[in-house]
mmCIF file of C-alpha atoms in Angstrom:
data_model
loop_
_atom_site.group_PDB
_atom_site.id
_atom_site.type_symbol
_atom_site.label_atom_id
_atom_site.label_comp_id
_atom_site.label_asym_id
_atom_site.label_seq_id
_atom_site.Cartn_x
_atom_site.Cartn_y
_atom_site.Cartn_z
ATOM 1 C CA MET A 1 -1.229 -17.833 -5.206
ATOM 2 C CA GLU A 2 -1.416 -17.767 -1.415
ATOM 3 C CA LEU A 3 -1.509 -14.443 0.445
ATOM 4 C CA GLY A 4 -1.983 -13.486 4.073
ATOM 5 C CA ILE A 5 -3.819 -10.240 4.827
ATOM 6 C CA VAL A 6 -3.712 -8.457 8.177
ATOM 7 C CA GLY A 7 -6.472 -5.836 8.384
ATOM 8 C CA LEU A 8 -9.832 -6.738 6.841
ATOM 9 C CA GLY A 9 -11.536 -3.351 7.048
ATOM 10 C CA LYS A 10 -13.138 -1.672 4.025
ATOM 11 C CA MET A 11 -10.003 -1.670 1.879
ATOM 12 C CA GLY A 12 -8.421 -4.885 3.127
ATOM 13 C CA GLY A 13 -11.692 -6.797 3.044
ATOM 14 C CA ASN A 14 -12.515 -5.629 -0.478
ATOM 15 C CA MET A 15 -9.020 -6.504 -1.668
ATOM 16 C CA ALA A 16 -9.385 -9.984 -0.197
ATOM 17 C CA GLU A 17 -12.683 -10.489 -2.031
ATOM 18 C CA ARG A 18 -11.188 -9.353 -5.337
ATOM 19 C CA LEU A 19 -8.275 -11.749 -4.941
ATOM 20 C CA LEU A 20 -10.551 -14.620 -3.971
ATOM 21 C CA ALA A 21 -12.662 -13.981 -7.069
ATOM 22 C CA ALA A 22 -9.457 -14.269 -9.124
ATOM 23 C CA GLY A 23 -8.716 -17.702 -7.646
ATOM 24 C CA HIS A 24 -6.084 -16.855 -5.030
ATOM 25 C CA ARG A 25 -6.029 -18.413 -1.574
ATOM 26 C CA ILE A 26 -6.432 -15.805 1.159
ATOM 27 C CA VAL A 27 -5.735 -16.267 4.865
ATOM 28 C CA GLY A 28 -6.786 -13.228 6.853
ATOM 29 C CA PHE A 29 -6.721 -11.792 10.345
ATOM 30 C CA ASP A 30 -8.571 -8.861 11.862
ATOM 31 C CA PRO A 31 -9.387 -8.204 15.529
ATOM 32 C CA ASP A 32 -13.004 -7.647 14.491
ATOM 33 C CA PRO A 33 -14.865 -11.002 14.439
ATOM 34 C CA GLY A 34 -17.348 -9.573 11.939
ATOM 35 C CA ALA A 35 -14.557 -8.846 9.458
ATOM 36 C CA ARG A 36 -13.264 -12.401 9.831
ATOM 37 C CA GLU A 37 -16.764 -13.770 9.245
ATOM 38 C CA ARG A 38 -17.099 -11.733 6.056
ATOM 39 C CA LEU A 39 -13.839 -13.185 4.756
ATOM 40 C CA VAL A 40 -15.031 -16.738 5.434
ATOM 41 C CA GLY A 41 -18.316 -15.928 3.721
ATOM 42 C CA ALA A 42 -16.391 -14.804 0.641
ATOM 43 C CA GLY A 43 -14.442 -18.071 0.535
ATOM 44 C CA GLY A 44 -11.319 -17.139 2.472
ATOM 45 C CA THR A 45 -9.756 -18.569 5.606
ATOM 46 C CA ALA A 46 -9.870 -16.496 8.791
ATOM 47 C CA VAL A 47 -7.613 -16.943 11.801
ATOM 48 C CA ALA A 48 -7.764 -15.538 15.318
ATOM 49 C CA SER A 49 -4.248 -14.080 15.606
ATOM 50 C CA ILE A 50 -1.222 -12.918 13.652
ATOM 51 C CA GLU A 51 0.752 -15.868 15.016
ATOM 52 C CA GLU A 52 -1.857 -18.273 13.656
ATOM 53 C CA LEU A 53 -1.817 -16.494 10.297
ATOM 54 C CA CYS A 54 1.942 -16.938 9.968
ATOM 55 C CA ARG A 55 1.640 -20.650 10.839
ATOM 56 C CA ALA A 56 -1.150 -21.122 8.288
ATOM 57 C CA LEU A 57 0.982 -19.868 5.371
ATOM 58 C CA ARG A 58 3.616 -21.960 3.621
ATOM 59 C CA PRO A 59 7.130 -20.431 3.354
ATOM 60 C CA PRO A 60 8.155 -18.351 1.564
ATOM 61 C CA ARG A 61 5.216 -16.347 2.856
ATOM 62 C CA ALA A 62 3.645 -13.199 1.433
ATOM 63 C CA ILE A 63 1.721 -11.096 3.944
ATOM 64 C CA TRP A 64 -0.096 -7.862 3.086
ATOM 65 C CA ILE A 65 -0.697 -5.414 5.951
ATOM 66 C CA MET A 66 -3.623 -3.020 5.543
ATOM 67 C CA VAL A 67 -3.953 -1.028 8.772
ATOM 68 C CA PRO A 68 -3.805 2.705 9.642
ATOM 69 C CA SER A 69 -0.416 4.384 9.291
ATOM 70 C CA GLY A 70 1.821 5.232 12.206
ATOM 71 C CA LYS A 71 1.944 3.130 15.345
ATOM 72 C CA PRO A 72 -0.669 0.566 14.161
ATOM 73 C CA THR A 73 1.459 -0.218 11.107
ATOM 74 C CA ALA A 74 4.710 -0.298 13.108
ATOM 75 C CA ASP A 75 3.251 -2.630 15.746
ATOM 76 C CA THR A 76 1.647 -4.902 13.148
ATOM 77 C CA LEU A 77 4.827 -5.189 11.094
ATOM 78 C CA GLN A 78 6.782 -6.100 14.212
ATOM 79 C CA ALA A 79 4.254 -8.787 15.157
ATOM 80 C CA VAL A 80 4.164 -10.237 11.633
ATOM 81 C CA ALA A 81 7.949 -10.217 11.281
ATOM 82 C CA ALA A 82 8.262 -12.204 14.512
ATOM 83 C CA GLY A 83 6.383 -15.088 12.893
ATOM 84 C CA CYS A 84 8.163 -14.954 9.538
ATOM 85 C CA SER A 85 11.296 -16.558 8.095
ATOM 86 C CA PRO A 86 14.082 -15.235 5.841
ATOM 87 C CA GLY A 87 12.816 -14.878 2.290
ATOM 88 C CA ASP A 88 9.261 -13.963 3.271
ATOM 89 C CA VAL A 89 7.723 -10.821 1.749
ATOM 90 C CA LEU A 90 5.917 -8.242 3.877
ATOM 91 C CA VAL A 91 3.774 -5.598 2.185
ATOM 92 C CA ASP A 92 2.566 -2.311 3.658
ATOM 93 C CA GLY A 93 -0.395 -1.231 1.548
ATOM 94 C CA GLY A 94 -1.424 1.657 3.805
ATOM 95 C CA ASN A 95 -0.595 5.363 3.725
ATOM 96 C CA SER A 96 2.699 5.275 5.616
ATOM 97 C CA ASN A 97 5.270 8.052 5.424
ATOM 98 C CA TYR A 98 7.850 7.059 2.831
ATOM 99 C CA ARG A 99 10.722 7.791 5.223
ATOM 100 C CA ASP A 100 9.252 5.276 7.678
ATOM 101 C CA SER A 101 9.021 2.741 4.857
ATOM 102 C CA GLN A 102 12.683 3.240 3.949
ATOM 103 C CA ALA A 103 13.706 2.623 7.562
ATOM 104 C CA ARG A 104 11.451 -0.426 7.857
ATOM 105 C CA ALA A 105 12.848 -1.945 4.677
ATOM 106 C CA GLU A 106 16.370 -1.653 6.080
ATOM 107 C CA THR A 107 15.395 -3.132 9.450
ATOM 108 C CA LEU A 108 13.554 -6.060 7.901
ATOM 109 C CA ALA A 109 16.326 -6.717 5.381
ATOM 110 C CA ALA A 110 18.719 -7.243 8.280
ATOM 111 C CA ARG A 111 16.472 -10.150 9.299
ATOM 112 C CA GLY A 112 16.390 -11.580 5.785
ATOM 113 C CA LEU A 113 12.839 -10.322 5.090
ATOM 114 C CA LEU A 114 11.775 -8.549 1.899
ATOM 115 C CA PHE A 115 9.609 -5.440 2.247
ATOM 116 C CA LEU A 116 7.377 -3.693 -0.297
ATOM 117 C CA ASP A 117 5.717 -0.325 0.242
ATOM 118 C CA VAL A 118 2.629 -0.238 -1.959
ATOM 119 C CA GLY A 119 0.719 3.003 -2.373
ATOM 120 C CA THR A 120 -2.851 1.856 -2.942
ATOM 121 C CA SER A 121 -5.592 4.000 -4.461
ATOM 122 C CA GLY A 122 -9.147 3.035 -5.300
ATOM 123 C CA GLY A 123 -10.986 3.289 -2.010
ATOM 124 C CA ILE A 124 -14.167 1.311 -1.548
ATOM 125 C CA TRP A 125 -14.594 1.054 -5.341
ATOM 126 C CA GLY A 126 -11.432 -0.971 -5.844
ATOM 127 C CA ARG A 127 -13.232 -4.276 -5.319
ATOM 128 C CA THR A 128 -15.073 -3.846 -8.637
ATOM 129 C CA GLU A 129 -12.971 -1.255 -10.495
ATOM 130 C CA GLY A 130 -9.511 -2.392 -9.445
ATOM 131 C CA TYR A 131 -6.777 -0.583 -7.520
ATOM 132 C CA ALA A 132 -3.953 1.674 -8.672
ATOM 133 C CA LEU A 133 -0.796 0.223 -7.121
ATOM 134 C CA MET A 134 2.453 2.186 -6.788
ATOM 135 C CA ILE A 135 5.123 -0.258 -5.628
ATOM 136 C CA GLY A 136 8.481 0.441 -4.012
ATOM 137 C CA GLY A 137 11.078 -2.144 -2.986
ATOM 138 C CA PRO A 138 13.256 -4.942 -4.382
ATOM 139 C CA ARG A 139 12.322 -6.154 -7.843
ATOM 140 C CA GLU A 140 12.661 -9.776 -6.724
ATOM 141 C CA ALA A 141 9.737 -9.346 -4.335
ATOM 142 C CA VAL A 142 7.677 -7.470 -6.921
ATOM 143 C CA GLU A 143 8.059 -10.260 -9.454
ATOM 144 C CA ARG A 144 7.169 -12.887 -6.867
ATOM 145 C CA LEU A 145 3.898 -11.087 -6.092
ATOM 146 C CA ARG A 146 3.134 -10.195 -9.715
ATOM 147 C CA PRO A 147 0.006 -12.443 -9.813
ATOM 148 C CA ILE A 148 -1.380 -10.559 -6.797
ATOM 149 C CA PHE A 149 -0.735 -7.133 -8.311
ATOM 150 C CA GLU A 150 -2.205 -8.176 -11.657
ATOM 151 C CA ALA A 151 -5.370 -9.400 -9.937
ATOM 152 C CA LEU A 152 -5.793 -6.279 -7.796
ATOM 153 C CA ALA A 153 -5.161 -3.778 -10.605
ATOM 154 C CA PRO A 154 -7.863 -2.712 -13.084
ATOM 155 C CA ALA A 155 -6.153 -5.008 -15.625
ATOM 156 C CA PRO A 156 -2.990 -7.153 -15.577
ATOM 157 C CA ASP A 157 -1.170 -4.725 -17.879
ATOM 158 C CA ARG A 158 -2.213 -1.358 -16.428
ATOM 159 C CA GLY A 159 -2.875 0.475 -13.187
ATOM 160 C CA TRP A 160 0.158 -0.915 -11.335
ATOM 161 C CA GLY A 161 3.922 -0.738 -11.503
ATOM 162 C CA HIS A 162 7.253 -0.951 -9.727
ATOM 163 C CA VAL A 163 8.090 2.745 -9.371
ATOM 164 C CA GLY A 164 11.428 2.534 -7.564
ATOM 165 C CA PRO A 165 13.387 1.406 -4.485
ATOM 166 C CA SER A 166 12.077 1.176 -0.940
ATOM 167 C CA GLY A 167 10.006 4.221 -0.049
ATOM 168 C CA ALA A 168 9.204 5.098 -3.665
ATOM 169 C CA GLY A 169 5.751 3.531 -3.587
ATOM 170 C CA HIS A 170 4.594 5.529 -0.594
ATOM 171 C CA PHE A 171 6.322 8.683 -1.877
ATOM 172 C CA VAL A 172 4.420 8.484 -5.179
ATOM 173 C CA LYS A 173 1.158 7.802 -3.325
ATOM 174 C CA MET A 174 1.838 10.828 -1.090
ATOM 175 C CA ILE A 175 2.133 13.107 -4.128
ATOM 176 C CA HIS A 176 -0.921 11.419 -5.668
ATOM 177 C CA ASN A 177 -2.954 12.378 -2.598
ATOM 178 C CA GLY A 178 -1.589 15.918 -2.631
ATOM 179 C CA ILE A 179 -2.815 16.307 -6.217
ATOM 180 C CA GLU A 180 -6.141 14.839 -5.143
ATOM 181 C CA TYR A 181 -6.472 17.549 -2.461
ATOM 182 C CA GLY A 182 -6.136 20.268 -5.102
ATOM 183 C CA MET A 183 -8.578 18.641 -7.535
ATOM 184 C CA MET A 184 -11.213 18.145 -4.842
ATOM 185 C CA GLN A 185 -10.808 21.743 -3.647
ATOM 186 C CA ALA A 186 -11.274 23.082 -7.185
ATOM 187 C CA PHE A 187 -14.480 21.096 -7.691
ATOM 188 C CA ALA A 188 -15.802 22.217 -4.302
ATOM 189 C CA GLU A 189 -15.079 25.887 -4.966
ATOM 190 C CA GLY A 190 -16.500 25.830 -8.488
ATOM 191 C CA PHE A 191 -19.760 24.215 -7.447
ATOM 192 C CA ALA A 192 -20.030 26.563 -4.463
ATOM 193 C CA ILE A 193 -19.951 29.503 -6.910
ATOM 194 C CA LEU A 194 -22.544 27.841 -9.126
ATOM 195 C CA LYS A 195 -24.833 27.262 -6.144
ATOM 196 C CA LYS A 196 -24.482 30.856 -4.931
ATOM 197 C CA LYS A 197 -25.720 32.274 -8.258
ATOM 198 C CA ASP A 198 -29.376 32.158 -7.207
ATOM 199 C CA SER A 199 -30.572 34.454 -10.010
ATOM 200 C CA LEU A 200 -29.841 31.789 -12.663
ATOM 201 C CA GLY A 201 -31.551 28.886 -10.884
ATOM 202 C CA LEU A 202 -28.816 26.445 -11.827
ATOM 203 C CA ASP A 203 -29.288 22.690 -11.425
ATOM 204 C CA LEU A 204 -25.926 21.498 -10.112
ATOM 205 C CA LEU A 205 -26.642 17.835 -10.823
ATOM 206 C CA GLN A 206 -27.508 18.608 -14.442
ATOM 207 C CA ILE A 207 -24.284 20.596 -14.860
ATOM 208 C CA ALA A 208 -22.157 17.857 -13.326
ATOM 209 C CA ARG A 209 -23.747 15.288 -15.636
ATOM 210 C CA ILE A 210 -23.028 17.464 -18.674
ATOM 211 C CA TRP A 211 -19.385 17.738 -17.653
ATOM 212 C CA GLN A 212 -19.097 13.955 -17.373
ATOM 213 C CA HIS A 213 -19.050 13.680 -21.176
ATOM 214 C CA GLY A 214 -16.607 15.461 -23.468
ATOM 215 C CA SER A 215 -15.468 18.017 -20.889
ATOM 216 C CA VAL A 216 -11.775 18.448 -20.082
ATOM 217 C CA VAL A 217 -12.659 18.200 -16.376
ATOM 218 C CA ARG A 218 -14.387 14.829 -16.675
ATOM 219 C CA SER A 219 -12.926 12.423 -14.147
ATOM 220 C CA TRP A 220 -13.717 9.793 -11.534
ATOM 221 C CA LEU A 221 -13.890 12.547 -8.916
ATOM 222 C CA LEU A 222 -16.563 14.246 -11.018
ATOM 223 C CA ASP A 223 -18.444 10.930 -11.219
ATOM 224 C CA LEU A 224 -18.340 10.716 -7.424
ATOM 225 C CA LEU A 225 -19.537 14.319 -7.203
ATOM 226 C CA VAL A 226 -22.554 13.329 -9.297
ATOM 227 C CA ASN A 227 -23.275 10.572 -6.759
ATOM 228 C CA VAL A 228 -23.206 13.172 -3.976
ATOM 229 C CA LEU A 229 -25.500 15.614 -5.758
ATOM 230 C CA GLN A 230 -27.981 12.865 -6.625
ATOM 231 C CA GLN A 231 -28.513 12.312 -2.921
ATOM 232 C CA ASP A 232 -28.757 15.929 -1.749
ATOM 233 C CA GLN A 233 -27.715 19.112 -3.553
ATOM 234 C CA ASP A 234 -27.992 21.212 -0.381
ATOM 235 C CA LEU A 235 -25.862 18.836 1.750
ATOM 236 C CA GLU A 236 -27.743 19.962 4.853
ATOM 237 C CA ASP A 237 -26.849 16.776 6.744
ATOM 238 C CA VAL A 238 -23.109 17.094 6.069
ATOM 239 C CA ALA A 239 -21.071 19.020 8.647
ATOM 240 C CA PRO A 240 -18.545 21.519 7.147
ATOM 241 C CA TRP A 241 -15.593 19.692 8.711
ATOM 242 C CA VAL A 242 -12.964 18.129 6.435
ATOM 243 C CA ALA A 243 -10.378 15.647 7.716
ATOM 244 C CA ASP A 244 -6.974 14.913 6.205
ATOM 245 C CA SER A 245 -5.043 11.640 6.269
ATOM 246 C CA GLY A 246 -1.657 13.309 6.704
ATOM 247 C CA GLU A 247 -0.351 12.803 3.183
ATOM 248 C CA GLY A 248 -1.277 16.349 2.152
ATOM 249 C CA ARG A 249 0.855 17.666 5.022
ATOM 250 C CA TRP A 250 3.764 15.454 3.985
ATOM 251 C CA THR A 251 3.449 16.604 0.366
ATOM 252 C CA VAL A 252 3.615 20.271 1.362
ATOM 253 C CA ALA A 253 6.582 19.587 3.664
ATOM 254 C CA GLU A 254 8.370 17.798 0.811
ATOM 255 C CA SER A 255 7.721 20.705 -1.560
ATOM 256 C CA ILE A 256 9.389 23.022 0.971
ATOM 257 C CA ASP A 257 12.365 20.674 1.408
ATOM 258 C CA LEU A 258 12.826 20.441 -2.378
ATOM 259 C CA ASP A 259 12.169 24.162 -3.079
ATOM 260 C CA VAL A 260 9.290 23.241 -5.387
ATOM 261 C CA PRO A 261 6.353 25.674 -5.138
ATOM 262 C CA ALA A 262 3.018 23.910 -4.604
ATOM 263 C CA PRO A 263 0.566 26.737 -3.793
ATOM 264 C CA VAL A 264 -2.598 24.913 -4.887
ATOM 265 C CA ILE A 265 -1.893 21.813 -2.791
ATOM 266 C CA ALA A 266 -0.770 23.915 0.184
ATOM 267 C CA LEU A 267 -3.869 26.122 0.096
ATOM 268 C CA SER A 268 -6.197 23.138 -0.255
ATOM 269 C CA LEU A 269 -4.604 21.656 2.867
ATOM 270 C CA LEU A 270 -4.966 24.922 4.803
ATOM 271 C CA THR A 271 -8.607 25.117 3.748
ATOM 272 C CA ARG A 272 -9.207 21.746 5.392
ATOM 273 C CA PHE A 273 -7.670 23.082 8.592
ATOM 274 C CA ARG A 274 -9.939 26.116 8.410
ATOM 275 C CA SER A 275 -13.025 23.911 8.174
ATOM 276 C CA ARG A 276 -12.316 22.575 11.665
ATOM 277 C CA ASP A 277 -12.254 25.914 13.471
ATOM 278 C CA GLY A 278 -15.798 26.476 14.637
ATOM 279 C CA TYR A 279 -14.734 29.524 16.665
ATOM 280 C CA ALA A 280 -12.854 31.149 13.715
ATOM 281 C CA TYR A 281 -10.876 33.535 15.911
ATOM 282 C CA TYR A 282 -8.937 34.899 12.919
ATOM 283 C CA ASP A 283 -12.150 36.032 11.196
ATOM 284 C CA ARG A 284 -13.314 37.734 14.378
ATOM 285 C CA LEU A 285 -9.963 39.501 14.684
ATOM 286 C CA LEU A 286 -10.033 40.603 11.035
ATOM 287 C CA ALA A 287 -13.480 42.141 11.523
ATOM 288 C CA ALA A 288 -12.319 43.959 14.657
ATOM 289 C CA LEU A 289 -9.215 45.324 12.888
ATOM 290 C CA ARG A 290 -11.336 46.679 10.009
ATOM 291 C CA GLN A 291 -13.451 48.509 12.564
ATOM 292 C CA GLN A 292 -10.363 49.958 14.245
ATOM 293 C CA PHE A 293 -8.769 51.534 11.164
ATOM 294 C CA GLY A 294 -11.831 52.279 9.056
ATOM 295 C CA GLY A 295 -14.805 52.354 11.323
ATOM 296 C CA HIS A 296 -16.380 49.449 9.434
ATOM 297 C CA ALA A 297 -19.399 47.862 11.076
ATOM 298 C CA VAL A 298 -18.919 44.637 13.007
ATOM 299 C CA ARG A 299 -21.629 41.979 13.126
ATOM 300 C CA ARG A 300 -22.220 40.959 16.707
ATOM 301 C CA ALA A 301 -22.305 37.257 17.583
ATOM 302 C CA GLU A 302 -25.724 36.035 18.664
#
């Protein structure tokens, strides 16, 4: 099958290589010449603009957009749609807000274009392990792109599915990432406690490897944690600053809108915010308040 890909970064480039290995024809565009060169080296066809990409594909086209969410996705979709014809399928495989995806599906449908929002999980490992694909949108478009989804997934019969109407794919991926926040936070806290217990001289890498087999907490995240600990158990070169992609925030907001308590996900998100406050004014104020009511000693900043 023929597929156009806009955005050949880590995820988009790896997806292109996986599809090429499965025998699909890939035409790709990225503003980075190096990314285009890598696609050509893998056997794909690279073009120098979105307009050229649209001309290089035979109608009905299928074009997968893999760029950062927000304005980059909105601008890219607009540019791609301008070069498309009724019946073409546009796919947003990034981490867009599901409400944006619902609105985009309606706008594109008015122009005769089919839109799929595909929550994509797998990161840089998807090229070899396959991607989990959560697909929202019209079933007609899903069935048309079935060979693409089967090639990208870990296997043709698992790891992907049509989860609902427009917006459903990105909604499910949003909740997926919220769960991921909580799981990562639990691993981080548990291993921080293990490391702090100096009197037992624990080997964190050994413990993580034990848990990889037979334990109820064994998981891919634990496997990745083993990779981290193999490199450096003290993590001295890693700054204690944790970013978030936005999907954790959206998950917490949705839990509030739906009156569904999600304390673990919410606290894991707030912990990421805390990691970015080098001044930590709240901790300074807490220490000062303890001194005021109880006369507790305050450590002076150096």
